[in-house]
Amino acid sequence: IMSASGSRWDVRGGVTDGSPTRSRSVLSRSKAPAAAQAVFGGGVTPMPGLRFGAGVAHGRYRVNATRPRSATIPDDSYGGEFAYVAQAGTRLPDRRVTVFNVEGEFAIGYTRLSGEWIADRFDTRISPAVARGFNLLAVRTLTPRWFAAGRAVRVSSPVLTGAAPVRRTATSAEATLGYRLTPTVTLRGGYQGSTSFKRPAWQHEAAVSAVWSQRWW
């Protein structure tokens, strides 16, 4: 990893041997092998409390893979709607993914707002699969003991359910009210709602929690 920064800017870059898009364990040979990922990002801070940033990562998400089971796969290599049967044990070619994100954060007084937009482009046999999503977060300190927070997340992704992929979305929203009972104990209560790729109807939940934290050094 390499990084540099000034009074109003920052940049960083690096190379890793894995990606969040592919599960890997350095202690297990049964997991996916290493695959280099190049990462680069930076940001600007035009004024105290305000920052904008962006980042990009590129590398292979599938390496030396074989198909675990037979399946009928759509193919538009010739500009039409065709399908072929991929037998179990078929070698799968390496594929690459590009991940791009832009982010921003604004803090003033007792309020902090942050957001991120992400686009992932996966190379596939059919056509590039592009997933997009965003994450918005707001936190407000009401009094020395009370605070409120909210978050909204939405993901849109192509899903292969038949002869051709279809785009589906998943959304979640949260609202939390917290009370700091003591310097180490915080009580929280709030609302959580969500949809998923397979469940378009909203599911509503109430949540409560008690958090204890202690710093020793």
PDB file of N, CA, C and O in Angstrom, residues 165-202:
ATOM      1  N   PRO A 165     -30.889 -12.741 -18.135  1.00  0.00           N
ATOM      2  CA  PRO A 165     -30.864 -12.134 -16.794  1.00  0.00           C
ATOM      3  C   PRO A 165     -31.910 -11.039 -16.657  1.00  0.00           C
ATOM      4  O   PRO A 165     -32.256 -10.351 -17.626  1.00  0.00           O
ATOM      5  N   VAL A 166     -32.420 -10.878 -15.463  1.00  0.00           N
ATOM      6  CA  VAL A 166     -33.361  -9.804 -15.147  1.00  0.00           C
ATOM      7  C   VAL A 166     -32.774  -9.003 -13.994  1.00  0.00           C
ATOM      8  O   VAL A 166     -31.978  -9.510 -13.202  1.00  0.00           O
ATOM      9  N   ARG A 167     -33.115  -7.730 -13.901  1.00  0.00           N
ATOM     10  CA  ARG A 167     -32.574  -6.876 -12.848  1.00  0.00           C
ATOM     11  C   ARG A 167     -33.542  -6.837 -11.668  1.00  0.00           C
ATOM     12  O   ARG A 167     -34.734  -6.605 -11.839  1.00  0.00           O
ATOM     13  N   ARG A 168     -32.994  -7.050 -10.492  1.00  0.00           N
ATOM     14  CA  ARG A 168     -33.778  -7.000  -9.268  1.00  0.00           C
ATOM     15  C   ARG A 168     -33.089  -6.086  -8.267  1.00  0.00           C
ATOM     16  O   ARG A 168     -31.893  -5.809  -8.376  1.00  0.00           O
ATOM     17  N   THR A 169     -33.850  -5.648  -7.288  1.00  0.00           N
ATOM     18  CA  THR A 169     -33.319  -4.717  -6.294  1.00  0.00           C
ATOM     19  C   THR A 169     -33.569  -5.242  -4.883  1.00  0.00           C
ATOM     20  O   THR A 169     -34.506  -6.007  -4.635  1.00  0.00           O
ATOM     21  N   ALA A 170     -32.713  -4.821  -3.985  1.00  0.00           N
ATOM     22  CA  ALA A 170     -32.868  -5.099  -2.558  1.00  0.00           C
ATOM     23  C   ALA A 170     -32.653  -3.785  -1.819  1.00  0.00           C
ATOM     24  O   ALA A 170     -31.725  -3.033  -2.133  1.00  0.00           O
ATOM     25  N   THR A 171     -33.517  -3.508  -0.850  1.00  0.00           N
ATOM     26  CA  THR A 171     -33.492  -2.228  -0.151  1.00  0.00           C
ATOM     27  C   THR A 171     -33.633  -2.456   1.340  1.00  0.00           C
ATOM     28  O   THR A 171     -34.338  -3.373   1.780  1.00  0.00           O
ATOM     29  N   SER A 172     -32.967  -1.622   2.132  1.00  0.00           N
ATOM     30  CA  SER A 172     -33.138  -1.669   3.580  1.00  0.00           C
ATOM     31  C   SER A 172     -33.092  -0.250   4.133  1.00  0.00           C
ATOM     32  O   SER A 172     -32.452   0.633   3.553  1.00  0.00           O
ATOM     33  N   ALA A 173     -33.792  -0.041   5.231  1.00  0.00           N
ATOM     34  CA  ALA A 173     -33.837   1.259   5.893  1.00  0.00           C
ATOM     35  C   ALA A 173     -33.840   1.041   7.400  1.00  0.00           C
ATOM     36  O   ALA A 173     -34.460   0.091   7.898  1.00  0.00           O
ATOM     37  N   GLU A 174     -33.133   1.904   8.106  1.00  0.00           N
ATOM     38  CA  GLU A 174     -33.038   1.792   9.557  1.00  0.00           C
ATOM     39  C   GLU A 174     -33.163   3.169  10.192  1.00  0.00           C
ATOM     40  O   GLU A 174     -32.714   4.162   9.623  1.00  0.00           O
ATOM     41  N   ALA A 175     -33.778   3.209  11.368  1.00  0.00           N
ATOM     42  CA  ALA A 175     -33.852   4.427  12.165  1.00  0.00           C
ATOM     43  C   ALA A 175     -33.619   4.040  13.622  1.00  0.00           C
ATOM     44  O   ALA A 175     -34.249   3.097  14.127  1.00  0.00           O
ATOM     45  N   THR A 176     -32.710   4.740  14.284  1.00  0.00           N
ATOM     46  CA  THR A 176     -32.305   4.365  15.641  1.00  0.00           C
ATOM     47  C   THR A 176     -32.312   5.581  16.556  1.00  0.00           C
ATOM     48  O   THR A 176     -31.909   6.677  16.149  1.00  0.00           O
ATOM     49  N   LEU A 177     -32.776   5.371  17.782  1.00  0.00           N
ATOM     50  CA  LEU A 177     -32.709   6.378  18.831  1.00  0.00           C
ATOM     51  C   LEU A 177     -31.924   5.779  19.988  1.00  0.00           C
ATOM     52  O   LEU A 177     -32.234   4.678  20.449  1.00  0.00           O
ATOM     53  N   GLY A 178     -30.875   6.475  20.427  1.00  0.00           N
ATOM     54  CA  GLY A 178     -30.021   5.935  21.469  1.00  0.00           C
ATOM     55  C   GLY A 178     -29.923   6.841  22.679  1.00  0.00           C
ATOM     56  O   GLY A 178     -30.078   8.058  22.584  1.00  0.00           O
ATOM     57  N   TYR A 179     -29.666   6.207  23.820  1.00  0.00           N
ATOM     58  CA  TYR A 179     -29.516   6.933  25.087  1.00  0.00           C
ATOM     59  C   TYR A 179     -28.280   6.403  25.804  1.00  0.00           C
ATOM     60  O   TYR A 179     -28.157   5.193  26.047  1.00  0.00           O
ATOM     61  N   ARG A 180     -27.347   7.299  26.125  1.00  0.00           N
ATOM     62  CA  ARG A 180     -26.129   6.907  26.830  1.00  0.00           C
ATOM     63  C   ARG A 180     -26.414   6.922  28.331  1.00  0.00           C
ATOM     64  O   ARG A 180     -26.433   7.980  28.966  1.00  0.00           O
ATOM     65  N   LEU A 181     -26.649   5.734  28.881  1.00  0.00           N
ATOM     66  CA  LEU A 181     -26.995   5.617  30.290  1.00  0.00           C
ATOM     67  C   LEU A 181     -25.822   5.982  31.180  1.00  0.00           C
ATOM     68  O   LEU A 181     -25.970   6.712  32.166  1.00  0.00           O
ATOM     69  N   THR A 182     -24.651   5.476  30.848  1.00  0.00           N
ATOM     70  CA  THR A 182     -23.404   5.792  31.544  1.00  0.00           C
ATOM     71  C   THR A 182     -22.321   5.978  30.488  1.00  0.00           C
ATOM     72  O   THR A 182     -22.556   5.693  29.297  1.00  0.00           O
ATOM     73  N   PRO A 183     -21.132   6.400  30.855  1.00  0.00           N
ATOM     74  CA  PRO A 183     -20.065   6.518  29.847  1.00  0.00           C
ATOM     75  C   PRO A 183     -19.733   5.214  29.138  1.00  0.00           C
ATOM     76  O   PRO A 183     -19.142   5.235  28.062  1.00  0.00           O
ATOM     77  N   THR A 184     -20.101   4.067  29.707  1.00  0.00           N
ATOM     78  CA  THR A 184     -19.777   2.780  29.090  1.00  0.00           C
ATOM     79  C   THR A 184     -20.994   1.994  28.617  1.00  0.00           C
ATOM     80  O   THR A 184     -20.834   0.991  27.924  1.00  0.00           O
ATOM     81  N   VAL A 185     -22.221   2.407  28.954  1.00  0.00           N
ATOM     82  CA  VAL A 185     -23.430   1.666  28.598  1.00  0.00           C
ATOM     83  C   VAL A 185     -24.348   2.561  27.780  1.00  0.00           C
ATOM     84  O   VAL A 185     -24.667   3.677  28.176  1.00  0.00           O
ATOM     85  N   THR A 186     -24.775   2.044  26.606  1.00  0.00           N
ATOM     86  CA  THR A 186     -25.684   2.758  25.725  1.00  0.00           C
ATOM     87  C   THR A 186     -26.876   1.873  25.412  1.00  0.00           C
ATOM     88  O   THR A 186     -26.716   0.689  25.085  1.00  0.00           O
ATOM     89  N   LEU A 187     -28.078   2.427  25.516  1.00  0.00           N
ATOM     90  CA  LEU A 187     -29.310   1.720  25.170  1.00  0.00           C
ATOM     91  C   LEU A 187     -29.820   2.241  23.838  1.00  0.00           C
ATOM     92  O   LEU A 187     -29.820   3.456  23.589  1.00  0.00           O
ATOM     93  N   ARG A 188     -30.281   1.325  22.973  1.00  0.00           N
ATOM     94  CA  ARG A 188     -30.749   1.710  21.646  1.00  0.00           C
ATOM     95  C   ARG A 188     -32.043   1.007  21.297  1.00  0.00           C
ATOM     96  O   ARG A 188     -32.270  -0.137  21.683  1.00  0.00           O
ATOM     97  N   GLY A 189     -32.879   1.707  20.567  1.00  0.00           N
ATOM     98  CA  GLY A 189     -34.115   1.130  20.045  1.00  0.00           C
ATOM     99  C   GLY A 189     -34.381   1.714  18.675  1.00  0.00           C
ATOM    100  O   GLY A 189     -34.028   2.875  18.402  1.00  0.00           O
ATOM    101  N   GLY A 190     -34.989   0.923  17.795  1.00  0.00           N
ATOM    102  CA  GLY A 190     -35.209   1.460  16.468  1.00  0.00           C
ATOM    103  C   GLY A 190     -36.036   0.572  15.576  1.00  0.00           C
ATOM    104  O   GLY A 190     -36.579  -0.456  15.998  1.00  0.00           O
ATOM    105  N   TYR A 191     -36.118   1.000  14.313  1.00  0.00           N
ATOM    106  CA  TYR A 191     -36.900   0.319  13.285  1.00  0.00           C
ATOM    107  C   TYR A 191     -35.974  -0.178  12.193  1.00  0.00           C
ATOM    108  O   TYR A 191     -34.992   0.488  11.832  1.00  0.00           O
ATOM    109  N   GLN A 192     -36.292  -1.352  11.652  1.00  0.00           N
ATOM    110  CA  GLN A 192     -35.570  -1.907  10.517  1.00  0.00           C
ATOM    111  C   GLN A 192     -36.570  -2.443   9.508  1.00  0.00           C
ATOM    112  O   GLN A 192     -37.488  -3.181   9.872  1.00  0.00           O
ATOM    113  N   GLY A 193     -36.400  -2.050   8.257  1.00  0.00           N
ATOM    114  CA  GLY A 193     -37.257  -2.541   7.176  1.00  0.00           C
ATOM    115  C   GLY A 193     -36.406  -2.933   5.998  1.00  0.00           C
ATOM    116  O   GLY A 193     -35.360  -2.327   5.744  1.00  0.00           O
ATOM    117  N   SER A 194     -36.841  -3.965   5.252  1.00  0.00           N
ATOM    118  CA  SER A 194     -36.009  -4.420   4.145  1.00  0.00           C
ATOM    119  C   SER A 194     -36.824  -5.189   3.119  1.00  0.00           C
ATOM    120  O   SER A 194     -37.889  -5.742   3.415  1.00  0.00           O
ATOM    121  N   THR A 195     -36.307  -5.213   1.896  1.00  0.00           N
ATOM    122  CA  THR A 195     -36.758  -6.106   0.835  1.00  0.00           C
ATOM    123  C   THR A 195     -35.526  -6.868   0.349  1.00  0.00           C
ATOM    124  O   THR A 195     -34.396  -6.509   0.658  1.00  0.00           O
ATOM    125  N   SER A 196     -35.738  -7.917  -0.434  1.00  0.00           N
ATOM    126  CA  SER A 196     -34.618  -8.698  -0.955  1.00  0.00           C
ATOM    127  C   SER A 196     -34.863  -9.015  -2.420  1.00  0.00           C
ATOM    128  O   SER A 196     -35.930  -8.725  -2.970  1.00  0.00           O
ATOM    129  N   PHE A 197     -33.870  -9.623  -3.062  1.00  0.00           N
ATOM    130  CA  PHE A 197     -34.013  -9.982  -4.473  1.00  0.00           C
ATOM    131  C   PHE A 197     -35.185 -10.940  -4.690  1.00  0.00           C
ATOM    132  O   PHE A 197     -35.847 -10.896  -5.721  1.00  0.00           O
ATOM    133  N   LYS A 198     -35.445 -11.818  -3.724  1.00  0.00           N
ATOM    134  CA  LYS A 198     -36.527 -12.798  -3.853  1.00  0.00           C
ATOM    135  C   LYS A 198     -37.809 -12.363  -3.152  1.00  0.00           C
ATOM    136  O   LYS A 198     -38.838 -13.013  -3.317  1.00  0.00           O
ATOM    137  N   ARG A 199     -37.758 -11.292  -2.363  1.00  0.00           N
ATOM    138  CA  ARG A 199     -38.935 -10.859  -1.610  1.00  0.00           C
ATOM    139  C   ARG A 199     -39.129  -9.356  -1.809  1.00  0.00           C
ATOM    140  O   ARG A 199     -38.575  -8.548  -1.078  1.00  0.00           O
ATOM    141  N   PRO A 200     -39.932  -8.950  -2.813  1.00  0.00           N
ATOM    142  CA  PRO A 200     -40.113  -7.524  -3.078  1.00  0.00           C
ATOM    143  C   PRO A 200     -40.935  -6.797  -2.020  1.00  0.00           C
ATOM    144  O   PRO A 200     -40.837  -5.576  -1.894  1.00  0.00           O
ATOM    145  N   ALA A 201     -41.747  -7.531  -1.250  1.00  0.00           N
ATOM    146  CA  ALA A 201     -42.564  -6.893  -0.217  1.00  0.00           C
ATOM    147  C   ALA A 201     -41.697  -6.508   0.973  1.00  0.00           C
ATOM    148  O   ALA A 201     -40.768  -7.231   1.351  1.00  0.00           O
ATOM    149  N   TRP A 202     -42.011  -5.370   1.586  1.00  0.00           N
ATOM    150  CA  TRP A 202     -41.244  -4.898   2.735  1.00  0.00           C
ATOM    151  C   TRP A 202     -41.500  -5.770   3.958  1.00  0.00           C
ATOM    152  O   TRP A 202     -42.633  -6.196   4.213  1.00  0.00           O
TER     153      TRP A 202
END
